[in-house]
Coordinates of C-alpha atoms and ligand atoms in Angstrom, one line a residue:
X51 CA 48.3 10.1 -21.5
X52 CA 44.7 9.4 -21.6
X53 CA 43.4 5.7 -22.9
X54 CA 40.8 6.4 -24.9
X55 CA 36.8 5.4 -23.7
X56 CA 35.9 2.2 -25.8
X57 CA 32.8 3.4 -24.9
X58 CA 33.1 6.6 -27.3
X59 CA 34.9 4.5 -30.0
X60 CA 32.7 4.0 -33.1
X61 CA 31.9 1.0 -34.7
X62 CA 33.1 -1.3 -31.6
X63 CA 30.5 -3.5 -30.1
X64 CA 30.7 -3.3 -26.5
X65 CA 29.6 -6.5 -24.5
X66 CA 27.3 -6.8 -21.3
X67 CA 25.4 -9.6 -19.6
X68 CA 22.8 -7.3 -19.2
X69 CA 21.1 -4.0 -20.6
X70 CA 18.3 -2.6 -18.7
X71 CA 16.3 -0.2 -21.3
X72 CA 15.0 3.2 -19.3
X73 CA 16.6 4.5 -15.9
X74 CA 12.6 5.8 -14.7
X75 CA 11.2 4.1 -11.6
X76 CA 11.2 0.4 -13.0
X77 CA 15.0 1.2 -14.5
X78 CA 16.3 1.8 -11.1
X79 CA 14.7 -0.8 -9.6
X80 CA 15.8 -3.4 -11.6
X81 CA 19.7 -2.1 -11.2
X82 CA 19.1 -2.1 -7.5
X83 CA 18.1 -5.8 -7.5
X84 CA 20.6 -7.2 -9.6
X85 CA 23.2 -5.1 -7.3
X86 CA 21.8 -6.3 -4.2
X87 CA 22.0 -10.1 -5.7
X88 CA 25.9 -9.2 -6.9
X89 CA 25.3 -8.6 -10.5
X90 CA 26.8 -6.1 -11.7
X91 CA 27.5 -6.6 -15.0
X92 CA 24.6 -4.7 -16.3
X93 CA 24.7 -1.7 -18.3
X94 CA 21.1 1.1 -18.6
X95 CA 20.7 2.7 -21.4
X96 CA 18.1 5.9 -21.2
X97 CA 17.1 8.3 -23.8
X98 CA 16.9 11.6 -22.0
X99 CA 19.6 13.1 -20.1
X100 CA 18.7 12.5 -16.7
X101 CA 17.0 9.9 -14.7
X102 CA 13.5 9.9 -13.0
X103 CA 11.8 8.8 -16.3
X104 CA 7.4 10.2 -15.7
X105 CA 8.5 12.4 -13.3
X106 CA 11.4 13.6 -15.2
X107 CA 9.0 14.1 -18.1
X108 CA 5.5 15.7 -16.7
X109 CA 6.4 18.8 -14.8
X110 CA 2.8 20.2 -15.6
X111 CA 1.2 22.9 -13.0
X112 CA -0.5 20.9 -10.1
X113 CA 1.6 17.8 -10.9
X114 CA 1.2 15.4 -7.9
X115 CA 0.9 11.6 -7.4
X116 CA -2.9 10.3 -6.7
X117 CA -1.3 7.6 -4.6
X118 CA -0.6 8.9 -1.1
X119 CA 3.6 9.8 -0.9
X120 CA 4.5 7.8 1.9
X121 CA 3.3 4.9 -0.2
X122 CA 4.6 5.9 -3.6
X123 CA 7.8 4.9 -2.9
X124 CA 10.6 1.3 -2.8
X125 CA 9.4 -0.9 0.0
X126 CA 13.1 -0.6 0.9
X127 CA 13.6 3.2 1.0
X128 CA 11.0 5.8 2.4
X129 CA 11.0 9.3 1.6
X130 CA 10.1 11.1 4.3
X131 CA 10.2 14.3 2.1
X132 CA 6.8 14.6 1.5
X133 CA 4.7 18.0 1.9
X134 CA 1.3 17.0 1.6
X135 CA -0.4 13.5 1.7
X136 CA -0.3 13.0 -2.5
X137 CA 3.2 14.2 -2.8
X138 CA 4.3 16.5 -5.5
X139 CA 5.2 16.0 -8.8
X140 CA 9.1 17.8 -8.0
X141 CA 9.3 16.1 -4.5
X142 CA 9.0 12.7 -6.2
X143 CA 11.6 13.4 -8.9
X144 CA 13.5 14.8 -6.1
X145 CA 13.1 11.2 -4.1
X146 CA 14.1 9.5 -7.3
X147 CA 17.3 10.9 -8.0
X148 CA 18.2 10.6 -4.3
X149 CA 17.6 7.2 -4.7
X150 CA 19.5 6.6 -8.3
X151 CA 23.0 8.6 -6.4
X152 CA 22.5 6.3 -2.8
X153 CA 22.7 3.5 -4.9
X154 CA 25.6 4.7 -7.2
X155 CA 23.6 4.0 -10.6
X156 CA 25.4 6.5 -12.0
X157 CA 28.4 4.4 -13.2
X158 CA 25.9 1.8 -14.8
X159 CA 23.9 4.3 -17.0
X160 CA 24.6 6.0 -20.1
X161 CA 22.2 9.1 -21.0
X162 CA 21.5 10.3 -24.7
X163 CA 21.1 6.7 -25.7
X164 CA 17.7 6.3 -27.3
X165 CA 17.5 2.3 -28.3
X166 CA 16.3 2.3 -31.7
X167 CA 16.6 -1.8 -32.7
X168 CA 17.5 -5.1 -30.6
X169 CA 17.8 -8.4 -32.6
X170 CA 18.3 -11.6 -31.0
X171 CA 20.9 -13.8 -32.8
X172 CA 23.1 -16.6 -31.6
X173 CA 21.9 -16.1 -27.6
X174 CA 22.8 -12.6 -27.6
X175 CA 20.5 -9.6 -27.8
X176 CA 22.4 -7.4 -30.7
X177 CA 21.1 -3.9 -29.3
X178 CA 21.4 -0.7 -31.5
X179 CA 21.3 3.0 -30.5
X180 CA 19.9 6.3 -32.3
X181 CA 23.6 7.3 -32.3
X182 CA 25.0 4.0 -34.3
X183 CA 26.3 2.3 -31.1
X184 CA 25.9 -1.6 -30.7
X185 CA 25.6 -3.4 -27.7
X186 CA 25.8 -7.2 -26.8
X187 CA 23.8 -8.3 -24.3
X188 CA 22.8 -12.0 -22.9
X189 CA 19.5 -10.4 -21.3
X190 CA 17.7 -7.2 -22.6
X191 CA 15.0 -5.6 -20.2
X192 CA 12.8 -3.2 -21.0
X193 CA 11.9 -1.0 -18.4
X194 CA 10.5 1.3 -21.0
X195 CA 7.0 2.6 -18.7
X196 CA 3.9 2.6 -19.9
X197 CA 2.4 6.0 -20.5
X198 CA 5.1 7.9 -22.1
X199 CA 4.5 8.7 -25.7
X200 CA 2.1 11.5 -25.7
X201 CA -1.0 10.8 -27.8
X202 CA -1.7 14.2 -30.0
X203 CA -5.4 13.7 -31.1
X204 CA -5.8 13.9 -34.5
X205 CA -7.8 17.4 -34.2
X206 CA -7.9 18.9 -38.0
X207 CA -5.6 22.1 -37.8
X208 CA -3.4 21.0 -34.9
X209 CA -0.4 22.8 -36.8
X210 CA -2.6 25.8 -37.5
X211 CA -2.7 27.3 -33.8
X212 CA -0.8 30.3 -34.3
X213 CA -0.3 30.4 -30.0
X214 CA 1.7 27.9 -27.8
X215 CA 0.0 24.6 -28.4
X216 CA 1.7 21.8 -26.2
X217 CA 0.9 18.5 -24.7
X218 CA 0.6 17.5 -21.0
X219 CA 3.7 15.6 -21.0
X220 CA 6.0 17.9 -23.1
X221 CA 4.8 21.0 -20.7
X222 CA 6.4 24.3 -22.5
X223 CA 7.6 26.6 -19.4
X224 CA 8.6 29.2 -21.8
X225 CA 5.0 30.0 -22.4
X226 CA 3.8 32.4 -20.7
X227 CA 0.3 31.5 -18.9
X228 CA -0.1 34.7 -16.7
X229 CA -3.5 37.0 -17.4
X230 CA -3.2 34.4 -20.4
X231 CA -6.6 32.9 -22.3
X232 CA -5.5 28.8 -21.4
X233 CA -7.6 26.1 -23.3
X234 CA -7.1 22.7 -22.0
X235 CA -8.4 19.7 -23.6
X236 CA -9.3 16.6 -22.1
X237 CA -11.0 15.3 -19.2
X238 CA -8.3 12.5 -17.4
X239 CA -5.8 12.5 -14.0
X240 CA -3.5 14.8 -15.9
X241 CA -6.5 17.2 -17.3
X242 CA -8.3 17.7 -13.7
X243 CA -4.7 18.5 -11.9
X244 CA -3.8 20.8 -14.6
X245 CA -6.9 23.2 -14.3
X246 CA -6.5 22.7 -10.5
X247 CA -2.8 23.7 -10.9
X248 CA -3.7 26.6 -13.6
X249 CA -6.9 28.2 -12.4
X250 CA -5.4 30.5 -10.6
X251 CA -2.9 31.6 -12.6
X252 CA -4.6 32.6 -15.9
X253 CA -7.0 35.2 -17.3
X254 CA -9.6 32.5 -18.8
X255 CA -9.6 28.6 -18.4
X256 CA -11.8 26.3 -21.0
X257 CA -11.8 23.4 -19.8
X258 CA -13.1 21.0 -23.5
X259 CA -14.2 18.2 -22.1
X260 CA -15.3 15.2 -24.6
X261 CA -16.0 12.9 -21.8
X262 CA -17.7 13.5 -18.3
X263 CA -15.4 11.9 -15.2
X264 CA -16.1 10.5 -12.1
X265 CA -14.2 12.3 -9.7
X266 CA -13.4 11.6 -5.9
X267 CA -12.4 14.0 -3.3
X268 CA -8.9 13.0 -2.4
X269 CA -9.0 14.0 1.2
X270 CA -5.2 15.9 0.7
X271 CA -3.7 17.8 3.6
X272 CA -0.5 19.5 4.0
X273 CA 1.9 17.6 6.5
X274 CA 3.9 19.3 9.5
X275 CA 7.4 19.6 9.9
X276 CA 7.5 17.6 12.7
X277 CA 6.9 13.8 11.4
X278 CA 9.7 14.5 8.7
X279 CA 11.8 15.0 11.0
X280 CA 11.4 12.2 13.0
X281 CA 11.5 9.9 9.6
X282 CA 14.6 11.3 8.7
X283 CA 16.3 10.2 12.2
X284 CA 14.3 6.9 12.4
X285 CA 13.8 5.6 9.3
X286 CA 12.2 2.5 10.6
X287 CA 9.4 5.0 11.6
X288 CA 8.9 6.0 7.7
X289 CA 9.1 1.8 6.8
X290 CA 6.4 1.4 8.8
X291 CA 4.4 4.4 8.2
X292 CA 4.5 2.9 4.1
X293 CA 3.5 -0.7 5.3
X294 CA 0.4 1.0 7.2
X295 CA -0.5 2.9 3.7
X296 CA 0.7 -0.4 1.8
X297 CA -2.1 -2.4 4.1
X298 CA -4.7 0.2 3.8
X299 CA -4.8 0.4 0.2
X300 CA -4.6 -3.7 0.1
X301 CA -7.6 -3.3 1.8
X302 CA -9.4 -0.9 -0.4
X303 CA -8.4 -1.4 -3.6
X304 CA -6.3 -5.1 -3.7
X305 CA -9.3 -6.8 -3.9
X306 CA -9.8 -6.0 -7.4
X307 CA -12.3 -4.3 -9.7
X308 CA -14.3 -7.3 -11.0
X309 CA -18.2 -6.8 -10.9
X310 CA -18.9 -9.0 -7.7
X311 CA -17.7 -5.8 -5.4
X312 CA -21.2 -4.3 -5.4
X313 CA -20.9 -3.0 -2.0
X314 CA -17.1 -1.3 -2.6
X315 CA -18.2 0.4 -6.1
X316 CA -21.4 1.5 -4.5
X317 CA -19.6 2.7 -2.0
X318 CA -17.3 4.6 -4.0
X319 CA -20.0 5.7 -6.1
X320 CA -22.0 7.2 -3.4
X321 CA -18.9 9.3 -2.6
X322 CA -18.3 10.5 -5.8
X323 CA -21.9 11.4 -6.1
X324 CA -22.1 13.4 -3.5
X325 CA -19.0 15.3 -4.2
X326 CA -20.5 16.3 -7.6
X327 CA -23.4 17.9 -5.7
X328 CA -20.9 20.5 -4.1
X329 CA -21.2 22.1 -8.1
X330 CA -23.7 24.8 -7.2
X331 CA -25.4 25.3 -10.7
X332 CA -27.4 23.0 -11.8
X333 CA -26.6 23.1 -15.6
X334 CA -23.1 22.9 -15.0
X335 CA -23.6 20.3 -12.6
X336 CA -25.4 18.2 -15.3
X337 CA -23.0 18.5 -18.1
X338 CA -20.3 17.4 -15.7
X339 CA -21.9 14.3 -14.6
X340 CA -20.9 11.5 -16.5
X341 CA -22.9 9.0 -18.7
X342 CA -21.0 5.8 -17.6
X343 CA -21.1 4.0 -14.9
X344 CA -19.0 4.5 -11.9
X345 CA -15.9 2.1 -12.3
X346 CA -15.6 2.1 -15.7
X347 CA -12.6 4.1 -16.1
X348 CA -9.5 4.7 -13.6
X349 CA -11.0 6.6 -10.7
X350 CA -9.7 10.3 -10.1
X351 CA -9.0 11.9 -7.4
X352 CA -9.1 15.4 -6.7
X353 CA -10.3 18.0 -3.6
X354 CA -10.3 21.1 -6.3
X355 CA -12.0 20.1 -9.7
X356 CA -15.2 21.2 -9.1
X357 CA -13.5 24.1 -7.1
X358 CA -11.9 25.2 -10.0
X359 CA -15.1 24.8 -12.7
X360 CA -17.0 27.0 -10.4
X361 CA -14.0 30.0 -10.6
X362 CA -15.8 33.1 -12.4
X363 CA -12.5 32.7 -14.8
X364 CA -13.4 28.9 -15.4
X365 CA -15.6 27.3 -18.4
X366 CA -16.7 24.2 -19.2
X367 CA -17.2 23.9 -23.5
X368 CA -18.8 20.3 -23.8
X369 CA -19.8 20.6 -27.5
X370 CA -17.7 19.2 -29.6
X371 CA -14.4 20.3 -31.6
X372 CA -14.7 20.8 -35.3
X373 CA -11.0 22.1 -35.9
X374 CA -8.2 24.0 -34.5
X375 CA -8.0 27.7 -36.6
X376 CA -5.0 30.2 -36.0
X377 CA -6.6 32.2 -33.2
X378 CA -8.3 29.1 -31.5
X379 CA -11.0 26.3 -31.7
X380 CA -13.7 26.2 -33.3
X381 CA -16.6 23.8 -31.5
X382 CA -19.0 22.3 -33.9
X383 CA -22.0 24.8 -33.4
X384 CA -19.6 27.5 -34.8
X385 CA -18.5 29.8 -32.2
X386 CA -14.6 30.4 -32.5
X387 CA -13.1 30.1 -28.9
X388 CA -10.3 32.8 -29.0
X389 CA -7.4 31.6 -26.8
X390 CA -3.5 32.2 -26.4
X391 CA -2.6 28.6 -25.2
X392 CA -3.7 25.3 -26.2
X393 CA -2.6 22.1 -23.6
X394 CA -3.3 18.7 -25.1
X395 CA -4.2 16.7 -21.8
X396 CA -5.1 13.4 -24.4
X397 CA -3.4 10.8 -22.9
X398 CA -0.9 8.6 -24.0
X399 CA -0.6 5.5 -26.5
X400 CA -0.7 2.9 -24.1
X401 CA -0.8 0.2 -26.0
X402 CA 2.8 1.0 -27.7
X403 CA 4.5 -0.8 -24.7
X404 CA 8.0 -1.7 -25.8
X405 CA 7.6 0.0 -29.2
X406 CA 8.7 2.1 -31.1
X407 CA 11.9 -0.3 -30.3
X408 CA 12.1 -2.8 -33.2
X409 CA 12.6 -5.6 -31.4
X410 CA 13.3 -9.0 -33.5
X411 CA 13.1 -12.6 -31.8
X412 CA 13.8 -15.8 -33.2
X413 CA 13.4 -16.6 -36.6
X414 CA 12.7 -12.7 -37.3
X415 CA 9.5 -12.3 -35.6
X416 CA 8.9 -8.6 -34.5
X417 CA 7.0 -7.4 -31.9
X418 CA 4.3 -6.1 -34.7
X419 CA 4.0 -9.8 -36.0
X420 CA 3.2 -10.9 -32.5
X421 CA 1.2 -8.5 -31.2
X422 CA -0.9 -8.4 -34.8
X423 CA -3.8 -10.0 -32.8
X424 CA -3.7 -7.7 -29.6
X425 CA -1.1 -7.5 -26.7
X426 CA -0.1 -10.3 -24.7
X427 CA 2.8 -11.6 -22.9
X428 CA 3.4 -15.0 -20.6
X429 CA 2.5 -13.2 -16.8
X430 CA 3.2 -9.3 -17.9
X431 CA 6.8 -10.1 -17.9
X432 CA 8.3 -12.2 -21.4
X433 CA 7.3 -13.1 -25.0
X434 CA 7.6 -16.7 -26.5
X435 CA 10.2 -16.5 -29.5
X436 CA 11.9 -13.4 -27.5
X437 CA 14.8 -15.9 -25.5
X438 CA 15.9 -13.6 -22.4
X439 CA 13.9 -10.6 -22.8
X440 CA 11.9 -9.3 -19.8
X441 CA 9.7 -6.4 -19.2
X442 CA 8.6 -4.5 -16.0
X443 CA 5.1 -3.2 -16.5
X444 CA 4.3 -5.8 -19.3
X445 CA 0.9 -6.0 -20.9
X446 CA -1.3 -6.8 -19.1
X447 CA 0.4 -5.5 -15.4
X448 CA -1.7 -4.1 -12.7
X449 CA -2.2 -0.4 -13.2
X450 CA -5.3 0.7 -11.6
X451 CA -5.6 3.1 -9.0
X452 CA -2.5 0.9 -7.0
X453 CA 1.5 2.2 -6.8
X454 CA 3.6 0.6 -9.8
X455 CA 6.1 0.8 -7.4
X456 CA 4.7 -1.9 -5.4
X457 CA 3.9 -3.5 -9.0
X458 CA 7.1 -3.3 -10.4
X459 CA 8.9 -4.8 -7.4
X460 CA 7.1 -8.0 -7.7
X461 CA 7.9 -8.4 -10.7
X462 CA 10.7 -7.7 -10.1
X463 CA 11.6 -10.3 -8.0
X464 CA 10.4 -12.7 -10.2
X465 CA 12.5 -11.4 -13.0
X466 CA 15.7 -11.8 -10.8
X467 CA 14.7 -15.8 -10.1
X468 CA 15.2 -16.0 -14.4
X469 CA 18.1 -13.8 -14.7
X470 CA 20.0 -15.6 -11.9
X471 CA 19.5 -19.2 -13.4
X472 CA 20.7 -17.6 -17.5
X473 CA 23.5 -16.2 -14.8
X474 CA 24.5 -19.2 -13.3
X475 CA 24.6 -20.9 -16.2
X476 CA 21.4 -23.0 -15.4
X477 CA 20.3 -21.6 -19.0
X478 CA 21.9 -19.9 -21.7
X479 CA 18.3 -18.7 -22.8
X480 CA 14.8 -19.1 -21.6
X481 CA 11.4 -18.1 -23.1
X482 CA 8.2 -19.0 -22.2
X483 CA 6.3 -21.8 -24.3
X484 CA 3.9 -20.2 -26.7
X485 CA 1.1 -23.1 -25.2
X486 CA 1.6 -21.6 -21.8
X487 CA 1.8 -18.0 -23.1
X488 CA -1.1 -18.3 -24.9
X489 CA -3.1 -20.2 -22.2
X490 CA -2.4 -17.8 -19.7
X491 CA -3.9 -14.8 -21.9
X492 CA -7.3 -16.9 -22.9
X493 CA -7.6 -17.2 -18.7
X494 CA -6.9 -13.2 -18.1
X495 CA -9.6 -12.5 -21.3
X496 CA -11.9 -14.5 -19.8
X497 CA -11.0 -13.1 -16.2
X498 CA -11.5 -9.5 -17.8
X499 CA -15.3 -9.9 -18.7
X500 CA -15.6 -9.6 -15.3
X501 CA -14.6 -6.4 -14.4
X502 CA -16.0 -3.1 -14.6
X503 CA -13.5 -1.6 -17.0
X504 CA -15.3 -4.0 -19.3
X505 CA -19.0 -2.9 -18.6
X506 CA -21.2 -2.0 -21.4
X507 CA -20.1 1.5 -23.3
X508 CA -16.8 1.3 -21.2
X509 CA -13.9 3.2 -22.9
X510 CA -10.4 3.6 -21.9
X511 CA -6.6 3.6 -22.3
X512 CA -7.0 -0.4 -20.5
X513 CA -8.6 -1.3 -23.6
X514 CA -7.1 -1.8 -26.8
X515 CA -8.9 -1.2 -30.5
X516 CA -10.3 -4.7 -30.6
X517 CA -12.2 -4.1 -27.1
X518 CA -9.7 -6.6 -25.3
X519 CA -8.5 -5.2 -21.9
X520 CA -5.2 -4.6 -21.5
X521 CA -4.7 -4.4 -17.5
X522 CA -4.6 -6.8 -14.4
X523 CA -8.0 -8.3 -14.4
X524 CA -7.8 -9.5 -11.0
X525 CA -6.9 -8.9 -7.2
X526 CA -3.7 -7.8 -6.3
X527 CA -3.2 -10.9 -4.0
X528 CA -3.6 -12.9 -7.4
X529 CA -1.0 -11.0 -8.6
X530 CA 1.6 -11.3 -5.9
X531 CA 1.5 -15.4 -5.7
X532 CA 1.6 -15.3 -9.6
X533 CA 4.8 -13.4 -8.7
X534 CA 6.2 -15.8 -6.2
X535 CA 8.3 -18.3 -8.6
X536 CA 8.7 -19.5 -12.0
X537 CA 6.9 -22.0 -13.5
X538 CA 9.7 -23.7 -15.4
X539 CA 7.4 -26.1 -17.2
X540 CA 6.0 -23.0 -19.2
X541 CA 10.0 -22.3 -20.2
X542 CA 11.5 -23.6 -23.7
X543 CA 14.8 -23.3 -21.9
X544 CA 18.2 -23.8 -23.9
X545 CA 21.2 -24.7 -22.9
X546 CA 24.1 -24.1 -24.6
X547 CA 22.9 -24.0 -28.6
X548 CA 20.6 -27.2 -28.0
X549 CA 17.2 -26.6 -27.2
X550 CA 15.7 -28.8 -24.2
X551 CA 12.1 -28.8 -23.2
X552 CA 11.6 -28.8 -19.6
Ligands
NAP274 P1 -6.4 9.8 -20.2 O1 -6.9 9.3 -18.9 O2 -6.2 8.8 -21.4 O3 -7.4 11.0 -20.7 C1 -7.2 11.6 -21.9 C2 -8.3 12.6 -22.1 O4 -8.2 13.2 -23.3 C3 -9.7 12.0 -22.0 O5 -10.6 12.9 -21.3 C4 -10.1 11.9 -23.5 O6 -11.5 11.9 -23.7 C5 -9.4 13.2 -24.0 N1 -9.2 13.1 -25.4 C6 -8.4 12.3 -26.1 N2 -8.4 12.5 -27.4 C7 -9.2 13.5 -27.6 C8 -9.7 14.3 -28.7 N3 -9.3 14.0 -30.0 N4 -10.6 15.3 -28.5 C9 -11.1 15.6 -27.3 N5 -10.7 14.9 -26.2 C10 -9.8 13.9 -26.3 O7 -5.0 10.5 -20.0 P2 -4.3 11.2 -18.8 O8 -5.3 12.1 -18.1 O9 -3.0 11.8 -19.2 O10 -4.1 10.0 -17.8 C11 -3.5 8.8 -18.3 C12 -3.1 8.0 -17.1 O11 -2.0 8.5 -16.5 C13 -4.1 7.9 -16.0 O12 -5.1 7.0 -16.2 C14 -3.2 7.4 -14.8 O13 -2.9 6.0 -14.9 C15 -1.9 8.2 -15.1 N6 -1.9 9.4 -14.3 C16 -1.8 9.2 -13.0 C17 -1.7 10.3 -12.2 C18 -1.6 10.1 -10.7 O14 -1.7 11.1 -10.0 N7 -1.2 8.9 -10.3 C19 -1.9 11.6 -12.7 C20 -2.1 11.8 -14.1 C21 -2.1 10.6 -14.9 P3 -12.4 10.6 -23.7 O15 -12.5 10.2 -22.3 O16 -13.6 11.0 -24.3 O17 -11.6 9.6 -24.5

């Protein structure tokens, strides 16, 4: 007779050393790690049904990855799979769920499990799920993303739209877009890939655009059959082919974004310039150059934009919304746009992080209480008064225009140097010192007034409400040697139930 599955037995606590929120890119890499380095007493808990996390979520048309393919991927596994230089939104999926079954993640995670609360209590993280389960873990890690929960702009008569009205993220493949009238609002990454990826396929295309971008020709090209073929047989071939892409972009772009690069934003800048001037008419030219400076926000890439806003089916409406009506939008000098779909390209609420989690510390601090002045965390990675909780893609990580793979593997290693000492039994819990925690934020704040997300009139999803940036303020190489090791000064590590400073 069958035992029954603990797992599905209400009301029993199950017990792990570790639980690994999310099984997206940062998910999977933190399972592979602690695998490699014999751990596996680990457990990943993931909302959805599948894996793949982003790229399980955004299937929009013209979905791709601005970060050329052969780089978008583990240092340790290349995916020779690619079609074109910026690899496809389904190809990259595709690459992460090869990945997730080569390194039998499968028996680890456990789908349909949406955390909703994690208290820490008596050295154990007291994790609870949408569905009522509970989970004890020694070490929770979020691995949660960053730009997942859609931000729906608070456009009066949102609910009114009597068409299909969707965002970016939560792309409705039901609706039907052929010989269609397509509005699509916003002006980001996602936005300018969407009306490349749509522009062909509708009746009308409106692009409303709030904000005028900066955009830069990617330089995409469609790859042979030839070199995948070689990769798949030689795989060292495809390792190196990623370390040649991994130096080139150190060279570009690992230097940072800080104002002393006059000659690299310049650069840029004269690129991007001169790629606007391929728009033909000059009025629609103007209203699509922007009134920021170059740099300011995340650089976009894209060989068909302006392509696209020169179609005979394209429009650009740059006045602004007044309200959302049954039929379509109406802009604020009264004209009623009539449409039949409505895609909400607005972005994300990047500053959520871990939350809407309720995560409770010591002494019942949340994660509201101590983010109440603004995000911050000791080195993107854990919170003071949070013993054995770790994030990949913290506040405060490099996002940029660089991978997150290559990101989230640095921190990665320095996350496994902390779990292996609570493993070994060097610590039963560590958290970093709220002195060193809060020095090391004062430093990136100060670092950040240096940079040109912070310029005058800058606005973006790097900086919060209170104008404090949110992002890696410095070079890359900065990054990777604050990666290297732990400071265990900056610790408050206990072991056992008495607290010792270190
Ligand atoms: P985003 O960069 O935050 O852009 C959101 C857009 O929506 C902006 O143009 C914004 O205008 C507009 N918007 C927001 N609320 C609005 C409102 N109430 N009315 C009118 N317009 C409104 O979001 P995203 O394009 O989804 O990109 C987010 C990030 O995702 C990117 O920065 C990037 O990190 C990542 N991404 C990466 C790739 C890639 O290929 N690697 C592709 C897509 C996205 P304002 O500028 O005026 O605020």
């Amino acid at each position: 007779m069958n035992q029954p599955d603990p797992a599905h037995q209400p009301n029993r606590t199950r017990r792990r050393k570790i639980v690994i929120i999310g099984a997206g890119m940062s998910g999977m890499l933190v399972a592979i790690r602690l695998q490699q380095a014999g751990i596996t007493d680990f457990e990943i808990l993931e909302k959805a049904a599948s894996a793949g996390g982003t790229w399980r979520d955004n299937t929009y048309p013209g979905l791709a990855c601005d970060v050329p393919g052969y780089l978008y991927t583990y240092s340790f596994e290349p995916n020779p799979e690619c079609s074109h230089r910026y690899a496809h939104g389904d190809e990259i999926q595709a690459y992460f769920l090869r990945v997730f079954e080569k390194y039998g993640l499968r028996q680890y995670v456990r789908f349909n499990q949406e955390v909703d609360a994690a208290e820490y209590d008596q050295h154990r993280w007291r994790i609870t799920t949408k569905s009522g389960e509970q989970i004890e873990a020694d070490i929770l890690i979020s691995a949660v993303g960053v730009l997942h929960q859609p931000n729906y702009p608070d456009i009066p008569g949102l609910d009114r739209f009597r068409g299909d009205l969707f965002h970016s993220a939560r792309w409705d493949h039901n609706a039907p877009l052929q010989g269609k009238r397509v509005v699509v609002i916003g002006t980001g990454s996602t936005a300018v890939q969407i009306v490349c990826g749509l522009v062909d396929q509708v009746a009308r295309l409106k692009l409303f655009q709030r904000t005028a971008q900066w955009v830069l020709p990617a330089f995409d090209t469609p790859y042979a059959e030839w070199p995948k073929w070689i990769m798949r047989r030689l795989p060292f071939t495809a390792k190196w082919l990623h370390q040649r892409y991994d130096d080139l972009y150190h060279g570009i772009l690992g230097g940072g974004f800080g104002k002393e690069r006059v000659l690299f934003i310049n650069t840029f800048r004269l690129i991007a310039e001169r790629h606007l001037r391929t728009v033909q008419d000059p009025d629609l030219r103007r209203r699509l150059t922007p009134d920021f400076p170059f740099g300011c926000k995340r650089f976009i890439l894209s060989d068909g934009f302006y392509k696209a806003m020169q179609q005979p089916q394209t429009e650009l409406v740059t006045d602004g919304i007044e309200g959302i009506e049954e039929n379509g939008i109406r802009t604020r000098d009264g004209t009623l746009h009539e449409v039949d779909v409505i895609v909400l390209a607005t972005g994300f609420k990047a500053q959520n992080y871990v939350r809407p989690i309720k995560l409770v510390g010591e002494q019942g601090i949340t994660l509201d209480q101590y983010w109440a002045d603004g995000l911050k965390a000791y080195k993107t990675m854990a919170l003071p008064g949070f013993p054995n909780f770790f994030m990949v893609q913290g506040p405060h990580s490099p996002i940029g225009n660089f991978s997150l793979i290559k990101i989230a593997e640095m921190q990665c290693d320095y996350l496994l140097q902390l779990v292996q000492h609570i493993v070994a039994g060097q610590a039963a819990s560590l958290a970093p010192k709220a002195t060193a925690t809060d020095a090391y934020n004062a430093e990136l704040q100060r670092h950040a007034q240096n940079t040109l997300w912070m310029g005058n009139g800058c606005q973006s999803w790097y900086i919060d409400s209170r104008g404090r940036l949110t992002i890696w303020p410095l070079s890359i190489g900065r990054f990777q040697a604050l990666m290297k090791q732990p400071k265990w000064e900056d610790f408050e590590i206990s072991i056992a139930r008495s607290k010792r400073r270190v």
